[in-house]
CSV table of C-alpha atoms in Angstrom, one decimal:
chain,number,residue,atom,x,y,z
A,1,MET,CA,44.0,55.7,-85.1
A,2,ARG,CA,45.6,57.1,-88.2
A,3,ILE,CA,49.3,57.3,-88.9
A,4,ALA,CA,51.2,58.8,-91.8
A,5,ASN,CA,54.7,59.1,-93.2
A,6,HIS,CA,55.3,62.9,-93.3
A,7,ALA,CA,58.7,63.9,-94.9
A,8,GLY,CA,60.1,60.5,-93.8
A,9,ARG,CA,58.9,60.8,-90.2
A,10,LEU,CA,56.1,58.9,-88.4
A,11,ALA,CA,53.1,61.1,-87.6
A,12,LEU,CA,49.9,60.4,-85.7
A,13,VAL,CA,47.2,62.1,-87.7
A,14,GLU,CA,43.6,63.1,-88.0
A,15,PRO,CA,41.6,64.6,-90.9
A,16,ASP,CA,41.9,68.4,-91.1
A,17,ALA,CA,38.4,69.9,-91.1
A,18,GLU,CA,39.7,73.1,-92.6
A,19,SER,CA,41.5,71.5,-95.5
A,20,ALA,CA,39.7,69.3,-98.0
A,21,GLY,CA,41.5,65.9,-97.9
A,22,GLY,CA,44.2,67.3,-95.7
A,23,LEU,CA,45.6,66.0,-92.4
A,24,ARG,CA,46.7,67.4,-89.1
A,25,GLY,CA,49.4,65.5,-87.2
A,26,LEU,CA,51.8,65.1,-84.4
A,27,ASP,CA,55.4,64.0,-84.9
A,28,VAL,CA,55.5,60.7,-83.0
A,29,GLU,CA,59.2,60.8,-81.9
A,30,ARG,CA,58.7,64.3,-80.4
A,31,ALA,CA,55.3,63.7,-78.9
A,32,SER,CA,56.5,60.4,-77.3
A,33,ASP,CA,59.7,62.0,-75.9
A,34,GLY,CA,61.7,59.5,-77.9
A,35,ARG,CA,59.9,56.4,-76.8
A,36,PHE,CA,59.2,55.7,-80.5
A,37,THR,CA,61.6,56.6,-83.4
A,38,ALA,CA,60.7,58.8,-86.3
A,39,ASP,CA,61.1,55.8,-88.7
A,40,PRO,CA,57.7,55.1,-90.2
A,41,GLN,CA,58.6,51.4,-90.9
A,42,ALA,CA,60.0,50.7,-87.4
A,43,VAL,CA,56.6,51.2,-85.7
A,44,TYR,CA,55.2,47.9,-86.9
A,45,ASP,CA,57.8,46.0,-84.9
A,46,ARG,CA,56.3,47.5,-81.8
A,47,TRP,CA,52.7,47.8,-83.0
A,48,THR,CA,50.8,46.7,-79.8
A,49,GLU,CA,52.9,49.1,-77.7
A,50,PHE,CA,52.5,51.9,-80.1
A,51,ARG,CA,48.7,51.4,-80.4
A,52,ASP,CA,48.4,51.6,-76.6
A,53,TRP,CA,50.4,54.8,-76.5
A,54,ALA,CA,48.5,56.4,-79.4
A,55,ALA,CA,45.1,55.7,-77.7
A,56,SER,CA,46.0,58.3,-75.1
A,57,ALA,CA,48.0,60.7,-77.2
A,58,ASP,CA,46.7,64.3,-77.2
A,59,LEU,CA,46.2,65.6,-80.7
A,60,ALA,CA,45.3,69.1,-79.5
A,61,ALA,CA,48.8,70.3,-80.6
A,62,ALA,CA,48.5,68.7,-84.1
A,63,VAL,CA,49.5,70.9,-87.0
A,64,PRO,CA,48.4,70.9,-90.7
A,65,LEU,CA,50.6,68.6,-92.8
A,66,GLY,CA,51.6,69.3,-96.3
A,67,THR,CA,50.1,66.5,-98.5
A,68,GLY,CA,53.0,66.9,-101.0
A,69,ALA,CA,55.4,65.7,-98.2
A,70,LEU,CA,53.5,62.5,-97.4
A,71,GLY,CA,55.2,59.2,-98.3
A,72,PRO,CA,54.2,55.5,-98.3
A,73,VAL,CA,52.9,54.4,-94.9
A,74,ALA,CA,55.2,51.3,-94.9
A,75,PRO,CA,58.2,52.5,-97.0
A,76,ARG,CA,60.5,49.4,-96.5
A,77,PRO,CA,58.3,46.3,-95.9
A,78,PRO,CA,60.0,43.0,-95.3
A,79,GLN,CA,57.7,41.4,-97.8
A,80,VAL,CA,55.2,42.7,-100.4
A,81,PHE,CA,52.3,40.6,-101.6
A,82,ALA,CA,49.9,41.4,-104.4
A,83,VAL,CA,46.8,39.5,-105.3
A,84,GLY,CA,45.4,39.1,-108.8
A,85,LEU,CA,41.9,38.5,-110.0
A,86,ASN,CA,40.4,39.0,-106.6
A,87,TYR,CA,37.1,40.5,-107.8
A,88,ARG,CA,34.7,38.5,-110.0
A,89,ASP,CA,34.0,41.5,-112.3
A,90,HIS,CA,37.7,42.0,-112.9
A,91,ALA,CA,38.3,38.4,-113.7
A,92,ALA,CA,35.4,38.6,-116.2
A,93,GLU,CA,36.8,41.7,-117.9
A,94,SER,CA,40.2,40.0,-118.1
A,95,GLY,CA,38.6,36.9,-119.7
A,96,MET,CA,40.0,34.6,-117.0
A,97,GLU,CA,38.5,32.0,-114.7
A,98,LEU,CA,37.8,32.7,-111.1
A,99,PRO,CA,40.7,31.6,-108.9
A,100,THR,CA,40.1,28.9,-106.3
A,101,THR,CA,43.1,30.0,-104.3
A,102,PRO,CA,44.7,33.5,-104.2
A,103,LEU,CA,46.8,34.4,-107.3
A,104,VAL,CA,49.8,35.9,-105.5
A,105,PHE,CA,52.7,37.7,-106.9
A,106,THR,CA,55.1,40.3,-105.5
A,107,LYS,CA,55.8,43.9,-106.1
A,108,TYR,CA,59.1,45.6,-105.3
A,109,ALA,CA,59.4,48.3,-102.6
A,110,SER,CA,61.5,50.5,-105.0
A,111,SER,CA,58.2,51.2,-106.8
A,112,PHE,CA,56.6,52.7,-103.7
A,113,THR,CA,55.7,56.4,-103.6
A,114,GLY,CA,53.4,58.7,-101.6
A,115,PRO,CA,49.8,59.8,-102.2
A,116,GLN,CA,50.7,62.9,-104.2
A,117,SER,CA,53.4,63.1,-106.8
A,118,ASP,CA,54.3,63.0,-110.5
A,119,ILE,CA,54.9,59.5,-111.8
A,120,ARG,CA,57.1,58.9,-114.9
A,121,LEU,CA,55.5,56.8,-117.6
A,122,SER,CA,57.2,53.6,-118.6
A,123,PRO,CA,57.8,52.7,-122.2
A,124,GLY,CA,54.7,50.4,-122.6
A,125,THR,CA,51.0,50.9,-122.1
A,126,VAL,CA,50.4,52.1,-118.5
A,127,ASP,CA,47.2,51.1,-116.8
A,128,TRP,CA,45.5,51.9,-113.4
A,129,GLU,CA,44.3,49.5,-110.7
A,130,VAL,CA,42.8,50.9,-107.5
A,131,GLU,CA,43.4,48.6,-104.5
A,132,LEU,CA,42.8,48.3,-100.8
A,133,VAL,CA,46.2,47.8,-99.1
A,134,ALA,CA,46.6,46.1,-95.7
A,135,VAL,CA,49.7,46.4,-93.6
A,136,ILE,CA,50.5,43.6,-91.1
A,137,GLY,CA,50.9,44.6,-87.5
A,138,ALA,CA,51.4,41.2,-85.8
A,139,GLY,CA,53.1,38.5,-87.9
A,140,GLY,CA,52.7,34.8,-87.6
A,141,HIS,CA,52.4,31.4,-89.4
A,142,HIS,CA,49.2,29.4,-89.8
A,143,ILE,CA,46.9,32.3,-88.8
A,144,PRO,CA,43.2,31.3,-88.8
A,145,ALA,CA,41.0,33.6,-90.9
A,146,ALA,CA,38.8,34.2,-87.8
A,147,GLN,CA,41.9,36.0,-86.3
A,148,GLY,CA,43.0,37.7,-89.5
A,149,TRP,CA,41.9,41.2,-88.5
A,150,ASP,CA,43.9,40.9,-85.3
A,151,HIS,CA,47.1,40.7,-87.3
A,152,VAL,CA,46.4,43.8,-89.4
A,153,ALA,CA,47.8,47.1,-88.3
A,154,GLY,CA,45.5,49.1,-90.6
A,155,LEU,CA,44.4,49.8,-94.1
A,156,THR,CA,45.3,52.3,-96.8
A,157,VAL,CA,44.5,52.8,-100.4
A,158,GLY,CA,46.9,52.1,-103.2
A,159,GLN,CA,47.4,51.7,-106.9
A,160,ASP,CA,48.9,48.7,-108.7
A,161,ILE,CA,49.9,50.7,-111.7
A,162,SER,CA,50.8,48.3,-114.5
A,163,ASP,CA,52.9,48.4,-117.7
A,164,ARG,CA,50.9,45.9,-119.7
A,165,VAL,CA,53.7,45.4,-122.4
A,166,THR,CA,56.2,44.4,-119.8
A,167,GLN,CA,53.7,42.4,-117.8
A,168,PHE,CA,52.9,40.2,-120.8
A,169,ALA,CA,56.1,40.3,-122.7
A,170,ALA,CA,57.1,36.7,-122.0
A,171,PRO,CA,55.3,33.5,-121.0
A,172,PRO,CA,54.4,33.2,-118.2
A,173,PRO,CA,53.4,36.9,-117.5
A,174,GLN,CA,55.9,38.9,-115.5
A,175,PHE,CA,53.5,40.5,-113.1
A,176,GLY,CA,56.1,41.8,-110.6
A,177,MET,CA,58.2,43.4,-113.2
A,178,GLY,CA,55.4,45.1,-115.1
A,179,LYS,CA,54.0,46.5,-111.9
A,180,SER,CA,57.2,47.8,-110.3
A,181,TYR,CA,58.6,50.7,-112.3
A,182,PRO,CA,59.5,53.7,-110.0
A,183,GLY,CA,56.3,55.2,-108.6
A,184,PHE,CA,54.0,52.4,-109.7
A,185,SER,CA,53.0,51.5,-106.2
A,186,PRO,CA,51.6,54.7,-104.6
A,187,MET,CA,50.0,54.3,-101.1
A,188,GLY,CA,48.3,56.7,-98.7
A,189,PRO,CA,47.4,59.2,-97.5
A,190,ALA,CA,47.3,57.5,-94.1
A,191,LEU,CA,47.1,54.1,-92.5
A,192,VAL,CA,43.7,53.7,-90.7
A,193,SER,CA,43.2,51.1,-88.0
A,194,VAL,CA,40.3,48.7,-88.2
A,195,ASP,CA,38.9,50.1,-84.9
A,196,GLU,CA,39.0,53.7,-86.4
A,197,LEU,CA,36.9,52.6,-89.4
A,198,ARG,CA,34.4,50.8,-87.2
A,199,ALA,CA,34.1,53.8,-84.9
A,200,ALA,CA,33.2,55.9,-88.0
A,201,GLY,CA,30.4,53.4,-88.8
A,202,LEU,CA,32.3,51.7,-91.6
A,203,ASP,CA,32.7,48.0,-92.2
A,204,PRO,CA,36.4,47.2,-92.9
A,205,ASP,CA,35.1,44.2,-94.9
A,206,ASP,CA,33.0,46.3,-97.2
A,207,LEU,CA,34.6,49.7,-98.1
A,208,GLU,CA,33.8,51.6,-101.3
A,209,LEU,CA,36.8,52.5,-103.4
A,210,GLY,CA,37.5,53.8,-106.9
A,211,CYS,CA,39.6,56.1,-109.2
A,212,LEU,CA,39.1,58.8,-111.8
A,213,VAL,CA,41.2,59.7,-114.8
A,214,ASN,CA,41.1,63.4,-115.7
A,215,GLY,CA,37.9,63.7,-113.6
A,216,GLU,CA,36.1,60.7,-115.2
A,217,SER,CA,35.2,57.8,-112.9
A,218,VAL,CA,36.8,54.7,-114.4
A,219,GLN,CA,36.7,52.3,-111.4
A,220,LYS,CA,34.2,52.1,-108.5
A,221,GLY,CA,33.6,49.0,-106.4
A,222,ARG,CA,33.3,47.6,-102.9
A,223,THR,CA,35.8,45.5,-101.1
A,224,GLY,CA,32.9,43.3,-99.9
A,225,ALA,CA,33.0,41.9,-103.5
A,226,MET,CA,36.5,40.5,-103.1
A,227,ILE,CA,36.7,36.7,-103.6
A,228,PHE,CA,39.2,36.5,-100.8
A,229,SER,CA,38.7,39.0,-98.0
A,230,VAL,CA,41.6,40.5,-96.0
A,231,PRO,CA,41.2,37.9,-93.2
A,232,ASP,CA,41.1,35.2,-95.9
A,233,LEU,CA,44.3,36.5,-97.4
A,234,VAL,CA,46.1,36.7,-94.0
A,235,ALA,CA,45.1,33.0,-93.5
A,236,GLU,CA,46.0,31.9,-97.0
A,237,LEU,CA,49.4,33.7,-97.1
A,238,SER,CA,50.4,32.6,-93.6
A,239,ALA,CA,49.6,29.0,-94.4
A,240,ILE,CA,52.7,29.1,-96.5
A,241,VAL,CA,54.9,31.9,-95.5
A,242,THR,CA,55.6,33.5,-92.1
A,243,LEU,CA,54.0,37.0,-92.2
A,244,LEU,CA,56.2,39.7,-90.6
A,245,PRO,CA,55.3,43.0,-89.0
A,246,GLY,CA,55.2,45.8,-91.6
A,247,ASP,CA,54.5,43.4,-94.5
A,248,VAL,CA,52.3,45.0,-97.2
A,249,VAL,CA,49.4,43.2,-99.0
A,250,PHE,CA,47.8,44.7,-102.1
A,251,THR,CA,44.4,43.0,-102.2
A,252,GLY,CA,43.3,43.2,-105.8
A,253,THR,CA,41.3,45.5,-108.1
A,254,PRO,CA,37.7,45.7,-109.2
A,255,ALA,CA,36.6,46.0,-112.8
A,256,GLY,CA,37.3,49.1,-114.9
A,257,ILE,CA,40.9,48.9,-115.8
A,258,GLY,CA,42.0,50.5,-119.1
A,259,ALA,CA,42.9,47.2,-120.7
A,260,GLY,CA,39.4,45.9,-120.2
A,261,ARG,CA,37.8,48.7,-122.1
A,262,THR,CA,36.7,48.8,-125.8
A,263,PRO,CA,38.8,50.2,-127.2
A,264,PRO,CA,41.5,49.9,-124.5
A,265,ARG,CA,42.5,53.1,-122.8
A,266,PHE,CA,45.9,53.8,-121.1
A,267,LEU,CA,47.5,56.7,-119.2
A,268,GLY,CA,49.4,59.3,-121.1
A,269,ASP,CA,51.5,62.4,-120.6
A,270,GLY,CA,49.6,64.9,-118.4
A,271,ASP,CA,46.9,62.6,-117.3
A,272,GLU,CA,45.7,62.9,-113.7
A,273,LEU,CA,44.7,59.9,-111.6
A,274,VAL,CA,42.7,60.4,-108.4
A,275,THR,CA,42.3,57.3,-106.2
A,276,TRP,CA,40.1,57.1,-103.2
A,277,CYS,CA,38.7,54.8,-100.5
A,278,ALA,CA,35.9,55.6,-98.0
A,279,GLY,CA,37.2,56.2,-94.5
A,280,ILE,CA,40.8,56.4,-95.7
A,281,GLY,CA,41.1,59.3,-98.1
A,282,GLN,CA,42.4,60.0,-101.6
A,283,MET,CA,45.6,60.2,-103.6
A,284,GLN,CA,46.4,62.4,-106.6
A,285,HIS,CA,49.0,61.7,-109.2
A,286,ARG,CA,50.1,63.2,-112.5
A,287,PHE,CA,51.8,61.1,-115.2
A,288,VAL,CA,54.7,62.6,-117.2
A,289,THR,CA,57.1,61.4,-119.9
A,290,GLY,CA,60.7,60.9,-119.0
A,291,ASP,CA,61.9,64.3,-120.2
A,292,LYS,CA,59.4,66.0,-117.8
A,293,ALA,CA,60.1,63.9,-114.7
């Protein structure tokens, strides 16, 4: 199952074979005769019921969806978690020791945007960080890692775009602030269930992901290299907080960030960032200065 936020309305979608990277979809509120609302965030509160309905929904009447109208798959999450240094190679390029417990910070939902848009550059040095993003379908407290996937509604791809000047302006680093300028948390194009990935022959614990800047590959890795897997993160987070339906978890980035290069490289006016994950799809963003936004 795949869902998307199309023009602010929940859609049940599938890849469009006639459009590279495009989607075909059904408006959920209309297709369900009002059983489910159009609000893309509200579906997570009824995830099991929605999943059962979607399993028998007929996509024959699906229509092509404009990618420019796609929004974040969970636009107003109750909680947003982000995990730093969750890949060994990224910890190494950052000159930091491997964490023994997840390094967790928050991002702010006002930074969310969809998979295709212009993003205004912040005043500092702006960096890219491709990430697998999990959305919680069934909340809970003290969830065992062995049951972690049962609590995940699905996966999407995201970017943890970072203003490194703001991030490191004061001790200790202000991760949440440096990574939460408007547009700095794009997600999409769709949320893909774990069952859907497995049916396609993909392992949700080991997906290939990466990004390109102006056509040049700058990051490429596999989620199987994460220090803390998605089920591990569900367990570690829920050992402290109560996870809620619709929560968003950014799971960390592999090596290849701009700050880790010699010399460092950052995004500038007119740069294009393409972000992708196997089995999920890709995003495309252009960076602009304030006077062009």
